[in-house]
PDB file of C-alpha atoms in Angstrom:
ATOM      1  CA  ALA A 784      91.009 127.760  30.865  1.00  0.00           C
ATOM      2  CA  ALA A 785      91.695 125.611  33.961  1.00  0.00           C
ATOM      3  CA  ALA A 786      89.335 122.630  32.417  1.00  0.00           C
ATOM      4  CA  ALA A 787      91.134 122.695  29.111  1.00  0.00           C
ATOM      5  CA  ALA A 788      94.470 122.283  30.938  1.00  0.00           C
ATOM      6  CA  ALA A 789      93.444 119.716  32.918  1.00  0.00           C
ATOM      7  CA  ALA A 790      91.595 117.925  30.051  1.00  0.00           C
ATOM      8  CA  ALA A 791      95.047 118.379  28.272  1.00  0.00           C
ATOM      9  CA  ALA A 792      97.014 117.136  30.996  1.00  0.00           C
ATOM     10  CA  LEU A 793      94.903 113.781  31.223  1.00  0.00           C
ATOM     11  CA  VAL A 794      95.212 113.294  27.301  1.00  0.00           C
ATOM     12  CA  VAL A 795      98.908 113.568  28.125  1.00  0.00           C
ATOM     13  CA  VAL A 796      98.958 110.862  31.080  1.00  0.00           C
ATOM     14  CA  GLY A 797      96.573 108.669  29.075  1.00  0.00           C
ATOM     15  CA  VAL A 798      98.856 108.503  26.150  1.00  0.00           C
ATOM     16  CA  ILE A 799     101.850 107.743  28.360  1.00  0.00           C
ATOM     17  CA  GLY A 800      99.582 105.222  30.253  1.00  0.00           C
ATOM     18  CA  VAL A 801      98.711 103.355  27.031  1.00  0.00           C
ATOM     19  CA  THR A 802     102.099 103.477  25.688  1.00  0.00           C
ATOM     20  CA  LEU A 803     103.483 101.755  28.890  1.00  0.00           C
ATOM     21  CA  PHE A 804     100.447  99.296  29.458  1.00  0.00           C
ATOM     22  CA  PRO A 805     102.572  96.249  28.191  1.00  0.00           C
ATOM     23  CA  LEU A 806     105.437  97.109  30.795  1.00  0.00           C
ATOM     24  CA  ALA A 807     102.463  97.335  33.673  1.00  0.00           C
ATOM     25  CA  PRO A 808     102.652  94.405  36.456  1.00  0.00           C
ATOM     26  CA  HIS A 809     100.735  91.136  35.635  1.00  0.00           C
ATOM     27  CA  TRP A 810      97.999  92.338  38.370  1.00  0.00           C
ATOM     28  CA  VAL A 811      97.374  95.684  36.692  1.00  0.00           C
ATOM     29  CA  ARG A 812      96.938  94.356  33.033  1.00  0.00           C
ATOM     30  CA  LEU A 813      94.780  91.624  34.401  1.00  0.00           C
ATOM     31  CA  SER A 814      92.602  94.409  36.600  1.00  0.00           C
ATOM     32  CA  VAL A 815      92.392  96.516  33.711  1.00  0.00           C
ATOM     33  CA  LEU A 816      91.108  93.664  31.126  1.00  0.00           C
ATOM     34  CA  TYR A 817      88.344  92.477  33.904  1.00  0.00           C
ATOM     35  CA  LEU A 818      87.445  96.284  34.353  1.00  0.00           C
ATOM     36  CA  LEU A 819      86.739  96.765  30.678  1.00  0.00           C
ATOM     37  CA  SER A 820      85.063  93.368  30.304  1.00  0.00           C
ATOM     38  CA  GLY A 821      82.937  94.283  33.175  1.00  0.00           C
ATOM     39  CA  LEU A 822      81.954  97.702  31.627  1.00  0.00           C
ATOM     40  CA  LEU A 823      81.451  95.948  27.901  1.00  0.00           C
ATOM     41  CA  SER A 824      79.042  93.700  29.548  1.00  0.00           C
ATOM     42  CA  VAL A 825      77.011  95.921  31.512  1.00  0.00           C
ATOM     43  CA  LEU A 826      76.628  98.169  28.289  1.00  0.00           C
ATOM     44  CA  LEU A 827      75.534  95.099  26.108  1.00  0.00           C
ATOM     45  CA  GLY A 828      73.403  93.868  29.046  1.00  0.00           C
ATOM     46  CA  THR A 829      71.695  97.270  29.031  1.00  0.00           C
ATOM     47  CA  MET A 830      71.240  97.261  25.305  1.00  0.00           C
ATOM     48  CA  ALA A 831      69.770  93.762  25.501  1.00  0.00           C
ATOM     49  CA  LEU A 832      67.521  94.878  28.005  1.00  0.00           C
ATOM     50  CA  ARG A 833      66.207  97.900  26.045  1.00  0.00           C
ATOM     51  CA  TYR A 834      65.371  95.456  23.186  1.00  0.00           C
ATOM     52  CA  VAL A 835      63.693  92.773  25.257  1.00  0.00           C
ATOM     53  CA  VAL A 836      61.470  95.531  27.275  1.00  0.00           C
ATOM     54  CA  TRP A 837      60.711  97.144  23.802  1.00  0.00           C
ATOM     55  CA  PHE A 838      59.806  93.760  22.018  1.00  0.00           C
ATOM     56  CA  GLY A 839      57.573  92.456  25.139  1.00  0.00           C
ATOM     57  CA  VAL A 840      55.628  95.956  25.261  1.00  0.00           C
ATOM     58  CA  TRP A 841      55.391  96.203  21.699  1.00  0.00           C
ATOM     59  CA  LEU A 842      54.206  92.754  21.202  1.00  0.00           C
ATOM     60  CA  ALA A 843      51.662  92.962  24.081  1.00  0.00           C
ATOM     61  CA  THR A 844      50.171  96.645  23.115  1.00  0.00           C
ATOM     62  CA  GLY A 845      51.731  97.667  19.790  1.00  0.00           C
ATOM     63  CA  ALA A 846      52.934 100.816  21.777  1.00  0.00           C
ATOM     64  CA  HIS A 847      56.450 101.618  21.544  1.00  0.00           C
ATOM     65  CA  PHE A 848      58.228 101.661  25.143  1.00  0.00           C
ATOM     66  CA  TRP A 849      62.108 102.399  25.538  1.00  0.00           C
ATOM     67  CA  LEU A 850      64.447 102.431  28.408  1.00  0.00           C
ATOM     68  CA  LEU A 851      66.924 104.879  28.055  1.00  0.00           C
ATOM     69  CA  PRO A 852      65.836 106.149  24.456  1.00  0.00           C
ATOM     70  CA  ASN A 853      68.864 108.332  23.955  1.00  0.00           C
ATOM     71  CA  MET A 854      71.438 105.686  25.306  1.00  0.00           C
ATOM     72  CA  MET A 855      72.843 105.144  21.674  1.00  0.00           C
ATOM     73  CA  SER A 856      72.437 108.736  20.115  1.00  0.00           C
ATOM     74  CA  GLU A 857      75.612 110.318  18.479  1.00  0.00           C
ATOM     75  CA  GLU A 858      74.334 113.860  18.394  1.00  0.00           C
ATOM     76  CA  LEU A 859      73.906 114.475  22.355  1.00  0.00           C
ATOM     77  CA  PRO A 860      76.335 115.017  24.648  1.00  0.00           C
ATOM     78  CA  ILE A 861      77.256 112.285  27.531  1.00  0.00           C
ATOM     79  CA  THR A 862      75.379 114.398  30.015  1.00  0.00           C
ATOM     80  CA  GLU A 863      72.036 113.723  28.238  1.00  0.00           C
ATOM     81  CA  LEU A 864      72.312 110.497  27.326  1.00  0.00           C
ATOM     82  CA  PHE A 865      70.615 109.087  30.391  1.00  0.00           C
ATOM     83  CA  SER A 866      67.439 111.731  30.389  1.00  0.00           C
ATOM     84  CA  PRO A 867      64.730 110.822  29.932  1.00  0.00           C
ATOM     85  CA  PHE A 868      65.007 107.313  31.566  1.00  0.00           C
ATOM     86  CA  VAL A 869      61.602 106.022  29.775  1.00  0.00           C
ATOM     87  CA  THR A 870      59.504 107.018  26.647  1.00  0.00           C
ATOM     88  CA  TYR A 871      56.035 105.741  25.579  1.00  0.00           C
ATOM     89  CA  GLU A 872      54.437 106.336  22.070  1.00  0.00           C
ATOM     90  CA  ALA A 873      51.184 104.656  21.984  1.00  0.00           C
ATOM     91  CA  ALA A 874      49.990 102.798  18.897  1.00  0.00           C
ATOM     92  CA  GLY A 875      47.694 104.491  16.604  1.00  0.00           C
ATOM     93  CA  ALA A 876      44.279 103.307  15.313  1.00  0.00           C
ATOM     94  CA  GLY A 877      45.794 102.673  11.752  1.00  0.00           C
ATOM     95  CA  ASP A 878      49.327 102.117  12.388  1.00  0.00           C
ATOM     96  CA  LYS A 879      50.557  99.394  10.096  1.00  0.00           C
ATOM     97  CA  ALA A 880      53.718  98.887  12.199  1.00  0.00           C
ATOM     98  CA  SER A 881      51.615  97.849  15.331  1.00  0.00           C
ATOM     99  CA  SER A 882      49.041  95.592  13.596  1.00  0.00           C
ATOM    100  CA  LEU A 883      47.984  92.618  15.287  1.00  0.00           C
ATOM    101  CA  ALA A 884      48.718  90.321  12.491  1.00  0.00           C
ATOM    102  CA  LEU A 885      52.463  91.657  12.430  1.00  0.00           C
ATOM    103  CA  ARG A 886      52.958  91.403  15.946  1.00  0.00           C
ATOM    104  CA  GLY A 887      51.404  87.632  15.999  1.00  0.00           C
ATOM    105  CA  GLY A 888      53.793  86.865  12.993  1.00  0.00           C
ATOM    106  CA  ALA A 889      56.668  88.347  15.183  1.00  0.00           C
ATOM    107  CA  ALA A 890      55.580  86.205  18.292  1.00  0.00           C
ATOM    108  CA  ALA A 891      55.481  83.080  15.863  1.00  0.00           C
ATOM    109  CA  VAL A 892      59.086  83.770  14.519  1.00  0.00           C
ATOM    110  CA  LEU A 893      60.452  84.372  17.862  1.00  0.00           C
ATOM    111  CA  ALA A 894      58.830  81.296  19.469  1.00  0.00           C
ATOM    112  CA  ALA A 895      60.236  79.054  16.256  1.00  0.00           C
ATOM    113  CA  GLY A 896      63.908  80.607  16.850  1.00  0.00           C
ATOM    114  CA  CYS A 897      63.872  79.765  20.513  1.00  0.00           C
ATOM    115  CA  TRP A 898      62.668  76.191  19.795  1.00  0.00           C
ATOM    116  CA  GLY A 899      65.380  75.899  17.241  1.00  0.00           C
ATOM    117  CA  LEU A 900      68.010  77.078  19.432  1.00  0.00           C
ATOM    118  CA  TYR A 901      66.911  74.762  21.911  1.00  0.00           C
ATOM    119  CA  ALA A 902      66.809  71.735  19.760  1.00  0.00           C
ATOM    120  CA  VAL A 903      70.322  72.056  18.546  1.00  0.00           C
ATOM    121  CA  GLY A 904      71.935  73.872  21.168  1.00  0.00           C
ATOM    122  CA  PRO A 905      75.034  72.417  23.170  1.00  0.00           C
ATOM    123  CA  ASN A 906      74.922  70.767  26.359  1.00  0.00           C
ATOM    124  CA  ALA A 907      76.319  72.285  29.576  1.00  0.00           C
ATOM    125  CA  GLU A 908      79.472  70.803  29.718  1.00  0.00           C
ATOM    126  CA  THR A 909      80.311  71.643  26.201  1.00  0.00           C
ATOM    127  CA  VAL A 910      79.130  75.391  26.692  1.00  0.00           C
ATOM    128  CA  LYS A 911      81.639  75.525  30.185  1.00  0.00           C
ATOM    129  CA  ASP A 912      84.383  74.060  28.355  1.00  0.00           C
ATOM    130  CA  ASN A 913      84.072  76.747  25.192  1.00  0.00           C
ATOM    131  CA  LEU A 914      83.633  79.654  27.742  1.00  0.00           C
ATOM    132  CA  GLN A 915      86.867  78.307  29.655  1.00  0.00           C
ATOM    133  CA  GLY A 916      88.811  77.967  26.214  1.00  0.00           C
ATOM    134  CA  ALA A 917      87.784  81.468  25.155  1.00  0.00           C
ATOM    135  CA  ARG A 918      88.886  82.952  28.468  1.00  0.00           C
ATOM    136  CA  ASP A 919      92.250  81.166  27.882  1.00  0.00           C
ATOM    137  CA  SER A 920      92.444  82.569  24.614  1.00  0.00           C
ATOM    138  CA  VAL A 921      91.779  86.187  25.616  1.00  0.00           C
ATOM    139  CA  LEU A 922      94.506  85.795  28.492  1.00  0.00           C
ATOM    140  CA  HIS A 923      96.888  84.659  26.052  1.00  0.00           C
ATOM    141  CA  TYR A 924      96.478  86.942  23.337  1.00  0.00           C
ATOM    142  CA  PHE A 925      96.826  89.850  26.047  1.00  0.00           C
ATOM    143  CA  ASP A 926      99.923  87.943  27.278  1.00  0.00           C
ATOM    144  CA  LEU A 927      98.387  87.721  30.533  1.00  0.00           C
ATOM    145  CA  ALA A 928      98.493  83.875  30.861  1.00  0.00           C
ATOM    146  CA  ASP A 929     102.264  83.665  31.331  1.00  0.00           C
ATOM    147  CA  SER A 930     102.555  81.810  34.642  1.00  0.00           C
ATOM    148  CA  MET A 931     106.507  81.955  34.554  1.00  0.00           C
ATOM    149  CA  ARG A 932     106.293  85.876  34.411  1.00  0.00           C
ATOM    150  CA  GLN A 933     103.388  86.018  36.876  1.00  0.00           C
ATOM    151  CA  GLY A 934     106.131  83.755  39.561  1.00  0.00           C
ATOM    152  CA  ILE A 935     108.918  85.727  38.959  1.00  0.00           C
ATOM    153  CA  SER A 936     107.228  88.921  39.558  1.00  0.00           C
ATOM    154  CA  ASN A 937     106.056  87.530  42.958  1.00  0.00           C
ATOM    155  CA  GLY A 938     109.517  86.873  43.701  1.00  0.00           C
ATOM    156  CA  THR A 939     109.008  83.148  43.493  1.00  0.00           C
ATOM    157  CA  ASN A 940     110.685  80.862  41.040  1.00  0.00           C
ATOM    158  CA  THR A 941     108.103  78.715  39.050  1.00  0.00           C
ATOM    159  CA  THR A 942     110.387  77.681  36.333  1.00  0.00           C
ATOM    160  CA  GLY A 943     112.437  74.645  37.755  1.00  0.00           C
ATOM    161  CA  ILE A 944     115.720  76.390  37.027  1.00  0.00           C
ATOM    162  CA  ASP A 945     117.994  77.008  39.944  1.00  0.00           C
ATOM    163  CA  LEU A 946     118.539  80.840  40.002  1.00  0.00           C
ATOM    164  CA  ASN A 947     121.301  80.485  42.699  1.00  0.00           C
ATOM    165  CA  SER A 948     123.753  78.825  40.277  1.00  0.00           C
ATOM    166  CA  THR A 949     126.787  80.684  39.799  1.00  0.00           C
ATOM    167  CA  LYS A 950     127.636  78.466  36.880  1.00  0.00           C
ATOM    168  CA  ALA A 951     129.492  80.177  33.898  1.00  0.00           C
ATOM    169  CA  ALA A 952     127.740  80.175  30.726  1.00  0.00           C
ATOM    170  CA  GLY A 953     130.701  78.527  29.046  1.00  0.00           C
ATOM    171  CA  GLY A 954     129.909  75.645  31.011  1.00  0.00           C
ATOM    172  CA  GLY A 955     132.341  75.980  33.607  1.00  0.00           C
ATOM    173  CA  SER A 956     131.459  75.138  37.370  1.00  0.00           C
ATOM    174  CA  SER A 957     131.551  77.292  40.462  1.00  0.00           C
ATOM    175  CA  SER A 958     133.801  74.941  42.366  1.00  0.00           C
ATOM    176  CA  GLY A 959     136.563  75.160  39.500  1.00  0.00           C
ATOM    177  CA  ALA A 960     136.288  79.118  39.406  1.00  0.00           C
ATOM    178  CA  LYS A 961     136.852  79.209  43.373  1.00  0.00           C
ATOM    179  CA  GLY A 962     139.645  76.823  43.116  1.00  0.00           C
ATOM    180  CA  LYS A 963     141.683  78.841  40.657  1.00  0.00           C
ATOM    181  CA  ALA A 964     141.044  82.002  42.591  1.00  0.00           C
ATOM    182  CA  ALA A 965     142.235  80.239  45.808  1.00  0.00           C
ATOM    183  CA  GLY A 966     145.367  78.693  43.811  1.00  0.00           C
ATOM    184  CA  SER A 967     146.436  82.009  42.583  1.00  0.00           C
ATOM    185  CA  ALA A 968     146.148  83.728  45.638  1.00  0.00           C
ATOM    186  CA  SER A 969     148.528  81.512  47.253  1.00  0.00           C
TER     187      SER A 969
END
């Protein structure tokens, strides 16, 4: 019962936090963005590593070797996703899915694909520019690239506008208002 109450409290706090997220300070929103981007990178990197290892072992031996075989399972609870760490299934003698001809064809397709990507791939400067543009686009989409808001929240003025001016909105000057007040007082 206590665990259910704690879970319900976390849900309420989570909903309030997500609702108020646009009002969070710039550094909080940027930290959440980088944290979630890092978690996504770890997940995708682990998935890519699983497939690269599986393909390499299958190509060399015909056997099926998986790192974290339950990682993408939807039926298992989260506590069982990381056990067992590896599984290995040796190739059978008459296994058509592990035949030498099929593995050789897969190796040829992989080699041709890698050569094609290398031949038409962009240079390093273009990749760097595209990555910078993608980063700026994501920051702009989440409204995190606004230097004016960041500057004001830091207590500095980056707008170039004199915030100490007491000029009225109608165009009157502060010295004229002081003069009228001084004249009416005497």
